[in-house]
């Protein structure tokens, strides 16, 4: 399958593995790239630029296919040394960067001077247009269904994707709610050139996370995510657990007086405890509504091959049969 995204990034299938904290290590990124998609190392999971350089080298030992690095620009008291992270990316020969959080505008000259293609994650059309204006090569359009930070507009992908298609000149992929062949075909139908999967890739054999995390995703339904930090306008979609319920109770009690310090215990330093140690109630961790579509833990290659073969069946047989007046020839579940 050729799309603007496969051509832009030199990949076989229009499937991207988004950057995920304490998930996007070399093992997963290489597995996705080897299976024909675009694997992404999560840059800031590596505590230093030197650590990122070593992780890029590890990934190069595992794949000769294109892969990228995620850089998330978020406000903090002690900002990470982003120029040094970018230097590690450049010196590691990585030519694709997924940016997220705040606008990457300040860092675009350094990225473009290194011949790096940039795909920026956006939760609105206006932010997507800004990404296009500052020189991003593509956009990952992130609907309200997504795990992590869905923005504050609450627009789901059935509306957001066609709106992006109406406005953007650069290619974009659908992010949020993406899990299977139906997701991919729907995204393509709404104008996207591929899809970005986060939560779905956590429930794979190669994902370097605790087995408890994978089993929690398989057991959960689409009703099992919660939105936290809404009063702070830093909304995050997470999987419900005991810590999340405590956090929400604090939010209800504090109301408009809530500060980040009030929920520090439930949101700070959580990911190593969950992803590495398997403490499922350690705190709030990102998870998309797409968890309701996760029923197994395949290898990355099995997952991507299944998506692509079933997407072809949907397009050629089910949709083609409708156009031919024969009705759907095969249902893909």
PDB file of C-alpha atoms in Angstrom, residues 75-319:
ATOM      1  CA  UNK A  75       6.636  23.155  30.153  1.00  0.00           C
ATOM      2  CA  UNK A  76       8.764  22.253  33.140  1.00  0.00           C
ATOM      3  CA  UNK A  77      10.830  23.930  35.834  1.00  0.00           C
ATOM      4  CA  UNK A  78      14.018  22.388  34.450  1.00  0.00           C
ATOM      5  CA  UNK A  79      13.621  22.062  30.691  1.00  0.00           C
ATOM      6  CA  UNK A  80      15.487  19.129  29.119  1.00  0.00           C
ATOM      7  CA  UNK A  81      18.543  20.132  27.040  1.00  0.00           C
ATOM      8  CA  UNK A  82      16.675  19.865  23.748  1.00  0.00           C
ATOM      9  CA  UNK A  83      19.582  21.057  21.533  1.00  0.00           C
ATOM     10  CA  UNK A  84      21.698  18.245  22.945  1.00  0.00           C
ATOM     11  CA  UNK A  85      18.952  15.690  22.314  1.00  0.00           C
ATOM     12  CA  UNK A  86      18.670  16.976  18.745  1.00  0.00           C
ATOM     13  CA  UNK A  87      22.439  16.638  18.375  1.00  0.00           C
ATOM     14  CA  UNK A  88      22.213  12.999  19.497  1.00  0.00           C
ATOM     15  CA  UNK A  89      19.478  12.405  16.916  1.00  0.00           C
ATOM     16  CA  UNK A  90      21.525  14.065  14.178  1.00  0.00           C
ATOM     17  CA  UNK A  91      24.743  12.269  15.064  1.00  0.00           C
ATOM     18  CA  UNK A  92      22.859   8.962  15.222  1.00  0.00           C
ATOM     19  CA  UNK A  93      21.785   9.413  11.615  1.00  0.00           C
ATOM     20  CA  UNK A  94      18.064   9.486  12.432  1.00  0.00           C
ATOM     21  CA  UNK A  95      16.128  11.324   9.719  1.00  0.00           C
ATOM     22  CA  UNK A  96      12.620  11.322  11.210  1.00  0.00           C
ATOM     23  CA  UNK A  97      11.428  13.080  14.372  1.00  0.00           C
ATOM     24  CA  UNK A  98       7.955  12.982  15.882  1.00  0.00           C
ATOM     25  CA  UNK A  99       7.362  16.124  17.925  1.00  0.00           C
ATOM     26  CA  UNK A 100       4.565  16.599  20.450  1.00  0.00           C
ATOM     27  CA  UNK A 101       3.433  18.939  23.192  1.00  0.00           C
ATOM     28  CA  UNK A 102       4.295  22.565  22.592  1.00  0.00           C
ATOM     29  CA  UNK A 103       5.163  23.887  19.135  1.00  0.00           C
ATOM     30  CA  UNK A 104       8.568  22.747  17.839  1.00  0.00           C
ATOM     31  CA  UNK A 105       9.027  26.067  16.023  1.00  0.00           C
ATOM     32  CA  UNK A 106      12.116  27.113  17.981  1.00  0.00           C
ATOM     33  CA  UNK A 107      13.868  23.865  17.063  1.00  0.00           C
ATOM     34  CA  UNK A 108      12.780  23.578  13.432  1.00  0.00           C
ATOM     35  CA  UNK A 109      15.906  25.304  12.007  1.00  0.00           C
ATOM     36  CA  UNK A 110      18.206  22.795  13.729  1.00  0.00           C
ATOM     37  CA  UNK A 111      16.054  19.837  12.675  1.00  0.00           C
ATOM     38  CA  UNK A 112      15.687  20.940   9.051  1.00  0.00           C
ATOM     39  CA  UNK A 113      19.385  21.848   8.761  1.00  0.00           C
ATOM     40  CA  UNK A 114      20.112  18.213   9.589  1.00  0.00           C
ATOM     41  CA  UNK A 115      17.794  16.960   6.832  1.00  0.00           C
ATOM     42  CA  UNK A 116      15.309  15.616   9.395  1.00  0.00           C
ATOM     43  CA  UNK A 117      11.655  15.146   8.448  1.00  0.00           C
ATOM     44  CA  UNK A 118       9.287  16.302  11.189  1.00  0.00           C
ATOM     45  CA  UNK A 119       5.816  14.973  11.972  1.00  0.00           C
ATOM     46  CA  UNK A 120       4.097  16.980  14.715  1.00  0.00           C
ATOM     47  CA  UNK A 121       1.250  15.624  16.845  1.00  0.00           C
ATOM     48  CA  UNK A 122      -1.733  18.004  16.987  1.00  0.00           C
ATOM     49  CA  UNK A 123      -5.145  17.830  18.621  1.00  0.00           C
ATOM     50  CA  UNK A 124      -6.808  20.531  16.523  1.00  0.00           C
ATOM     51  CA  UNK A 125      -6.974  21.838  12.978  1.00  0.00           C
ATOM     52  CA  UNK A 126      -5.583  25.236  14.010  1.00  0.00           C
ATOM     53  CA  UNK A 127      -2.502  23.636  15.544  1.00  0.00           C
ATOM     54  CA  UNK A 128      -2.111  21.409  12.478  1.00  0.00           C
ATOM     55  CA  UNK A 129      -2.138  24.470  10.234  1.00  0.00           C
ATOM     56  CA  UNK A 130       0.496  26.107  12.447  1.00  0.00           C
ATOM     57  CA  UNK A 131       2.655  22.984  12.146  1.00  0.00           C
ATOM     58  CA  UNK A 132       2.314  23.173   8.367  1.00  0.00           C
ATOM     59  CA  UNK A 133       3.210  26.877   8.397  1.00  0.00           C
ATOM     60  CA  UNK A 134       6.421  26.410  10.404  1.00  0.00           C
ATOM     61  CA  UNK A 135       7.671  23.715   8.026  1.00  0.00           C
ATOM     62  CA  UNK A 136       6.606  20.367   9.457  1.00  0.00           C
ATOM     63  CA  UNK A 137       6.536  17.682   6.776  1.00  0.00           C
ATOM     64  CA  UNK A 138       3.472  15.903   8.154  1.00  0.00           C
ATOM     65  CA  UNK A 139       1.029  15.996  11.047  1.00  0.00           C
ATOM     66  CA  UNK A 140      -0.321  13.312  13.373  1.00  0.00           C
ATOM     67  CA  UNK A 141      -3.915  14.380  14.015  1.00  0.00           C
ATOM     68  CA  UNK A 142      -4.840  13.253  17.510  1.00  0.00           C
ATOM     69  CA  UNK A 143      -8.544  12.847  18.258  1.00  0.00           C
ATOM     70  CA  UNK A 144     -10.328  13.015  21.608  1.00  0.00           C
ATOM     71  CA  UNK A 145     -10.266   9.202  21.831  1.00  0.00           C
ATOM     72  CA  UNK A 146      -6.499   9.124  22.236  1.00  0.00           C
ATOM     73  CA  UNK A 147      -4.490   8.052  25.241  1.00  0.00           C
ATOM     74  CA  UNK A 148      -2.346  10.750  26.796  1.00  0.00           C
ATOM     75  CA  UNK A 149      -3.151  14.391  26.131  1.00  0.00           C
ATOM     76  CA  UNK A 150      -6.162  14.943  23.817  1.00  0.00           C
ATOM     77  CA  UNK A 151      -6.142  18.735  24.091  1.00  0.00           C
ATOM     78  CA  UNK A 152      -9.075  20.753  25.354  1.00  0.00           C
ATOM     79  CA  UNK A 153     -11.425  20.845  22.341  1.00  0.00           C
ATOM     80  CA  UNK A 154     -12.888  17.330  22.776  1.00  0.00           C
ATOM     81  CA  UNK A 155     -13.250  16.715  19.016  1.00  0.00           C
ATOM     82  CA  UNK A 156     -13.329  13.016  18.027  1.00  0.00           C
ATOM     83  CA  UNK A 157     -11.660  11.736  14.891  1.00  0.00           C
ATOM     84  CA  UNK A 158     -14.875  11.262  12.897  1.00  0.00           C
ATOM     85  CA  UNK A 159     -14.997  15.066  12.770  1.00  0.00           C
ATOM     86  CA  UNK A 160     -11.362  16.037  13.256  1.00  0.00           C
ATOM     87  CA  UNK A 161      -9.896  13.976  10.406  1.00  0.00           C
ATOM     88  CA  UNK A 162     -12.198  15.264   7.636  1.00  0.00           C
ATOM     89  CA  UNK A 163     -11.663  18.799   8.920  1.00  0.00           C
ATOM     90  CA  UNK A 164      -7.902  18.306   8.726  1.00  0.00           C
ATOM     91  CA  UNK A 165      -8.276  16.938   5.196  1.00  0.00           C
ATOM     92  CA  UNK A 166     -10.246  20.047   4.244  1.00  0.00           C
ATOM     93  CA  UNK A 167      -7.527  22.404   5.447  1.00  0.00           C
ATOM     94  CA  UNK A 168      -4.085  20.787   5.233  1.00  0.00           C
ATOM     95  CA  UNK A 169      -1.768  20.609   2.242  1.00  0.00           C
ATOM     96  CA  UNK A 170       0.815  18.378   3.936  1.00  0.00           C
ATOM     97  CA  UNK A 171      -0.009  14.699   4.597  1.00  0.00           C
ATOM     98  CA  UNK A 172      -1.340  13.587   7.949  1.00  0.00           C
ATOM     99  CA  UNK A 173      -1.981  10.375   9.842  1.00  0.00           C
ATOM    100  CA  UNK A 174      -4.856   9.536  12.175  1.00  0.00           C
ATOM    101  CA  UNK A 175      -3.960   9.102  15.834  1.00  0.00           C
ATOM    102  CA  UNK A 176      -6.307   8.111  18.651  1.00  0.00           C
ATOM    103  CA  UNK A 177      -8.646   5.147  18.422  1.00  0.00           C
ATOM    104  CA  UNK A 178      -6.449   3.289  15.927  1.00  0.00           C
ATOM    105  CA  UNK A 179      -6.126  -0.475  16.469  1.00  0.00           C
ATOM    106  CA  UNK A 180      -6.905  -2.598  13.431  1.00  0.00           C
ATOM    107  CA  UNK A 181      -7.675  -2.799   9.714  1.00  0.00           C
ATOM    108  CA  UNK A 182     -10.992  -1.035  10.163  1.00  0.00           C
ATOM    109  CA  UNK A 183      -9.165   1.873  11.790  1.00  0.00           C
ATOM    110  CA  UNK A 184      -6.757   2.141   8.877  1.00  0.00           C
ATOM    111  CA  UNK A 185      -9.402   1.975   6.157  1.00  0.00           C
ATOM    112  CA  UNK A 186     -11.585   4.501   7.975  1.00  0.00           C
ATOM    113  CA  UNK A 187      -8.621   6.849   8.399  1.00  0.00           C
ATOM    114  CA  UNK A 188      -7.784   6.608   4.701  1.00  0.00           C
ATOM    115  CA  UNK A 189     -11.427   7.239   3.796  1.00  0.00           C
ATOM    116  CA  UNK A 190     -11.424  10.429   5.878  1.00  0.00           C
ATOM    117  CA  UNK A 191      -8.343  11.813   4.144  1.00  0.00           C
ATOM    118  CA  UNK A 192      -5.457  10.555   6.256  1.00  0.00           C
ATOM    119  CA  UNK A 193      -2.452   8.889   4.648  1.00  0.00           C
ATOM    120  CA  UNK A 194      -1.988   6.344   7.415  1.00  0.00           C
ATOM    121  CA  UNK A 195      -2.407   5.837  11.128  1.00  0.00           C
ATOM    122  CA  UNK A 196      -0.441   6.204  14.338  1.00  0.00           C
ATOM    123  CA  UNK A 197      -0.971   3.539  17.022  1.00  0.00           C
ATOM    124  CA  UNK A 198       0.115   3.907  20.631  1.00  0.00           C
ATOM    125  CA  UNK A 199      -1.905   1.846  23.101  1.00  0.00           C
ATOM    126  CA  UNK A 200      -2.301  -1.044  20.627  1.00  0.00           C
ATOM    127  CA  UNK A 201       1.446  -1.474  20.307  1.00  0.00           C
ATOM    128  CA  UNK A 202       1.846  -1.798  24.080  1.00  0.00           C
ATOM    129  CA  UNK A 203      -0.086  -5.084  23.897  1.00  0.00           C
ATOM    130  CA  UNK A 204       2.474  -6.836  21.694  1.00  0.00           C
ATOM    131  CA  UNK A 205       5.098  -9.426  22.492  1.00  0.00           C
ATOM    132  CA  UNK A 206       8.010  -7.102  21.778  1.00  0.00           C
ATOM    133  CA  UNK A 207       6.758  -4.186  23.866  1.00  0.00           C
ATOM    134  CA  UNK A 208       9.322  -3.929  26.694  1.00  0.00           C
ATOM    135  CA  UNK A 209       6.766  -3.493  29.477  1.00  0.00           C
ATOM    136  CA  UNK A 210       5.656  -5.687  32.383  1.00  0.00           C
ATOM    137  CA  UNK A 211       3.233  -8.493  31.543  1.00  0.00           C
ATOM    138  CA  UNK A 212       0.762  -6.991  34.028  1.00  0.00           C
ATOM    139  CA  UNK A 213       0.397  -3.976  31.743  1.00  0.00           C
ATOM    140  CA  UNK A 214      -0.363  -6.093  28.689  1.00  0.00           C
ATOM    141  CA  UNK A 215      -2.902  -8.190  30.551  1.00  0.00           C
ATOM    142  CA  UNK A 216      -4.578  -5.051  31.904  1.00  0.00           C
ATOM    143  CA  UNK A 217      -5.058  -3.780  28.356  1.00  0.00           C
ATOM    144  CA  UNK A 218      -6.574  -7.065  27.191  1.00  0.00           C
ATOM    145  CA  UNK A 219      -8.938  -7.133  30.181  1.00  0.00           C
ATOM    146  CA  UNK A 220     -10.105  -3.516  29.864  1.00  0.00           C
ATOM    147  CA  UNK A 221     -13.042  -2.207  27.841  1.00  0.00           C
ATOM    148  CA  UNK A 222     -13.704   1.081  26.097  1.00  0.00           C
ATOM    149  CA  UNK A 223     -15.435   2.222  29.303  1.00  0.00           C
ATOM    150  CA  UNK A 224     -12.302   1.900  31.421  1.00  0.00           C
ATOM    151  CA  UNK A 225     -10.441   5.140  30.687  1.00  0.00           C
ATOM    152  CA  UNK A 226     -10.731   8.359  32.652  1.00  0.00           C
ATOM    153  CA  UNK A 227      -9.866  12.006  31.970  1.00  0.00           C
ATOM    154  CA  UNK A 228      -7.672  13.581  34.632  1.00  0.00           C
ATOM    155  CA  UNK A 229      -6.187  17.052  35.149  1.00  0.00           C
ATOM    156  CA  UNK A 230      -9.054  18.744  33.311  1.00  0.00           C
ATOM    157  CA  UNK A 231      -9.214  21.577  35.878  1.00  0.00           C
ATOM    158  CA  UNK A 232      -5.546  22.312  35.103  1.00  0.00           C
ATOM    159  CA  UNK A 233      -6.227  22.370  31.336  1.00  0.00           C
ATOM    160  CA  UNK A 234      -3.642  19.621  30.979  1.00  0.00           C
ATOM    161  CA  UNK A 235      -6.165  16.860  30.288  1.00  0.00           C
ATOM    162  CA  UNK A 236      -4.830  13.317  30.097  1.00  0.00           C
ATOM    163  CA  UNK A 237      -6.699  10.125  29.228  1.00  0.00           C
ATOM    164  CA  UNK A 238      -5.570   7.275  31.472  1.00  0.00           C
ATOM    165  CA  UNK A 239      -6.600   3.741  32.413  1.00  0.00           C
ATOM    166  CA  UNK A 240      -8.727   3.703  35.547  1.00  0.00           C
ATOM    167  CA  UNK A 241      -7.189   2.268  38.711  1.00  0.00           C
ATOM    168  CA  UNK A 242      -7.210   2.969  42.426  1.00  0.00           C
ATOM    169  CA  UNK A 243      -4.763   5.858  42.140  1.00  0.00           C
ATOM    170  CA  UNK A 244      -6.804   7.467  39.381  1.00  0.00           C
ATOM    171  CA  UNK A 245      -9.944   7.261  41.505  1.00  0.00           C
ATOM    172  CA  UNK A 246      -8.067   8.966  44.357  1.00  0.00           C
ATOM    173  CA  UNK A 247      -6.883  11.656  41.966  1.00  0.00           C
ATOM    174  CA  UNK A 248     -10.398  12.312  40.671  1.00  0.00           C
ATOM    175  CA  UNK A 249     -11.714  12.572  44.206  1.00  0.00           C
ATOM    176  CA  UNK A 250      -9.090  15.227  44.979  1.00  0.00           C
ATOM    177  CA  UNK A 251     -10.081  17.082  41.818  1.00  0.00           C
ATOM    178  CA  UNK A 252     -13.738  17.034  42.848  1.00  0.00           C
ATOM    179  CA  UNK A 253     -12.931  18.226  46.354  1.00  0.00           C
ATOM    180  CA  UNK A 254     -10.554  21.017  45.305  1.00  0.00           C
ATOM    181  CA  UNK A 255     -12.510  22.241  42.290  1.00  0.00           C
ATOM    182  CA  UNK A 256     -11.091  25.419  40.754  1.00  0.00           C
ATOM    183  CA  UNK A 257      -8.508  25.614  43.571  1.00  0.00           C
ATOM    184  CA  UNK A 258      -6.721  22.463  42.373  1.00  0.00           C
ATOM    185  CA  UNK A 259      -2.964  22.715  41.828  1.00  0.00           C
ATOM    186  CA  UNK A 260      -0.543  20.165  40.439  1.00  0.00           C
ATOM    187  CA  UNK A 261       0.907  19.773  43.935  1.00  0.00           C
ATOM    188  CA  UNK A 262      -2.433  18.381  45.113  1.00  0.00           C
ATOM    189  CA  UNK A 263      -2.104  15.354  42.790  1.00  0.00           C
ATOM    190  CA  UNK A 264       1.669  15.064  42.661  1.00  0.00           C
ATOM    191  CA  UNK A 265       1.720  11.592  44.217  1.00  0.00           C
ATOM    192  CA  UNK A 266      -0.609  10.170  41.543  1.00  0.00           C
ATOM    193  CA  UNK A 267       1.187  11.632  38.494  1.00  0.00           C
ATOM    194  CA  UNK A 268       4.902  11.990  39.304  1.00  0.00           C
ATOM    195  CA  UNK A 269       7.390   9.196  38.707  1.00  0.00           C
ATOM    196  CA  UNK A 270       4.626   6.774  37.788  1.00  0.00           C
ATOM    197  CA  UNK A 271       5.818   5.220  34.537  1.00  0.00           C
ATOM    198  CA  UNK A 272       8.812   3.197  35.766  1.00  0.00           C
ATOM    199  CA  UNK A 273       6.648   1.727  38.517  1.00  0.00           C
ATOM    200  CA  UNK A 274       3.907   0.729  36.079  1.00  0.00           C
ATOM    201  CA  UNK A 275       5.748  -0.180  32.906  1.00  0.00           C
ATOM    202  CA  UNK A 276       8.832  -1.798  34.404  1.00  0.00           C
ATOM    203  CA  UNK A 277       7.730  -3.042  37.823  1.00  0.00           C
ATOM    204  CA  UNK A 278       4.111  -3.844  36.914  1.00  0.00           C
ATOM    205  CA  UNK A 279       2.503  -1.895  39.789  1.00  0.00           C
ATOM    206  CA  UNK A 280      -0.853  -1.297  38.128  1.00  0.00           C
ATOM    207  CA  UNK A 281      -2.201   1.029  40.839  1.00  0.00           C
ATOM    208  CA  UNK A 282       0.963   3.122  41.169  1.00  0.00           C
ATOM    209  CA  UNK A 283      -0.604   6.161  39.520  1.00  0.00           C
ATOM    210  CA  UNK A 284      -2.160   7.600  36.368  1.00  0.00           C
ATOM    211  CA  UNK A 285      -0.769   6.264  33.095  1.00  0.00           C
ATOM    212  CA  UNK A 286      -1.861   7.031  29.555  1.00  0.00           C
ATOM    213  CA  UNK A 287      -4.260   4.690  27.777  1.00  0.00           C
ATOM    214  CA  UNK A 288      -6.628   5.278  24.861  1.00  0.00           C
ATOM    215  CA  UNK A 289     -10.284   4.312  24.494  1.00  0.00           C
ATOM    216  CA  UNK A 290      -9.020   1.941  21.803  1.00  0.00           C
ATOM    217  CA  UNK A 291      -8.259  -0.447  24.670  1.00  0.00           C
ATOM    218  CA  UNK A 292     -11.786  -1.760  24.060  1.00  0.00           C
ATOM    219  CA  UNK A 293     -10.568  -3.240  20.754  1.00  0.00           C
ATOM    220  CA  UNK A 294      -7.527  -5.031  22.189  1.00  0.00           C
ATOM    221  CA  UNK A 295      -8.175  -8.739  22.690  1.00  0.00           C
ATOM    222  CA  UNK A 296      -4.794 -10.401  22.208  1.00  0.00           C
ATOM    223  CA  UNK A 297      -1.023  -9.953  22.497  1.00  0.00           C
ATOM    224  CA  UNK A 298       0.454 -10.786  19.081  1.00  0.00           C
ATOM    225  CA  UNK A 299       3.948 -10.133  17.839  1.00  0.00           C
ATOM    226  CA  UNK A 300       4.388  -6.789  16.139  1.00  0.00           C
ATOM    227  CA  UNK A 301       4.773  -8.475  12.759  1.00  0.00           C
ATOM    228  CA  UNK A 302       1.641 -10.562  13.295  1.00  0.00           C
ATOM    229  CA  UNK A 303      -0.288  -7.418  14.195  1.00  0.00           C
ATOM    230  CA  UNK A 304       0.901  -5.350  11.241  1.00  0.00           C
ATOM    231  CA  UNK A 305       0.520  -8.212   8.752  1.00  0.00           C
ATOM    232  CA  UNK A 306      -3.015  -8.817  10.031  1.00  0.00           C
ATOM    233  CA  UNK A 307      -3.926  -5.159   9.717  1.00  0.00           C
ATOM    234  CA  UNK A 308      -2.646  -4.906   6.172  1.00  0.00           C
ATOM    235  CA  UNK A 309      -4.199  -8.140   4.895  1.00  0.00           C
ATOM    236  CA  UNK A 310      -7.569  -7.354   6.474  1.00  0.00           C
ATOM    237  CA  UNK A 311      -7.448  -3.750   5.216  1.00  0.00           C
ATOM    238  CA  UNK A 312      -6.981  -5.052   1.688  1.00  0.00           C
ATOM    239  CA  UNK A 313      -9.919  -7.426   2.169  1.00  0.00           C
ATOM    240  CA  UNK A 314     -12.132  -4.598   3.394  1.00  0.00           C
ATOM    241  CA  UNK A 315     -11.223  -2.362   0.468  1.00  0.00           C
ATOM    242  CA  UNK A 316     -11.260  -4.950  -2.314  1.00  0.00           C
ATOM    243  CA  UNK A 317     -14.011  -7.268  -1.131  1.00  0.00           C
ATOM    244  CA  UNK A 318     -16.347  -5.634   1.346  1.00  0.00           C
ATOM    245  CA  UNK A 319     -16.348  -2.107  -0.070  1.00  0.00           C
TER     246      UNK A 319
END
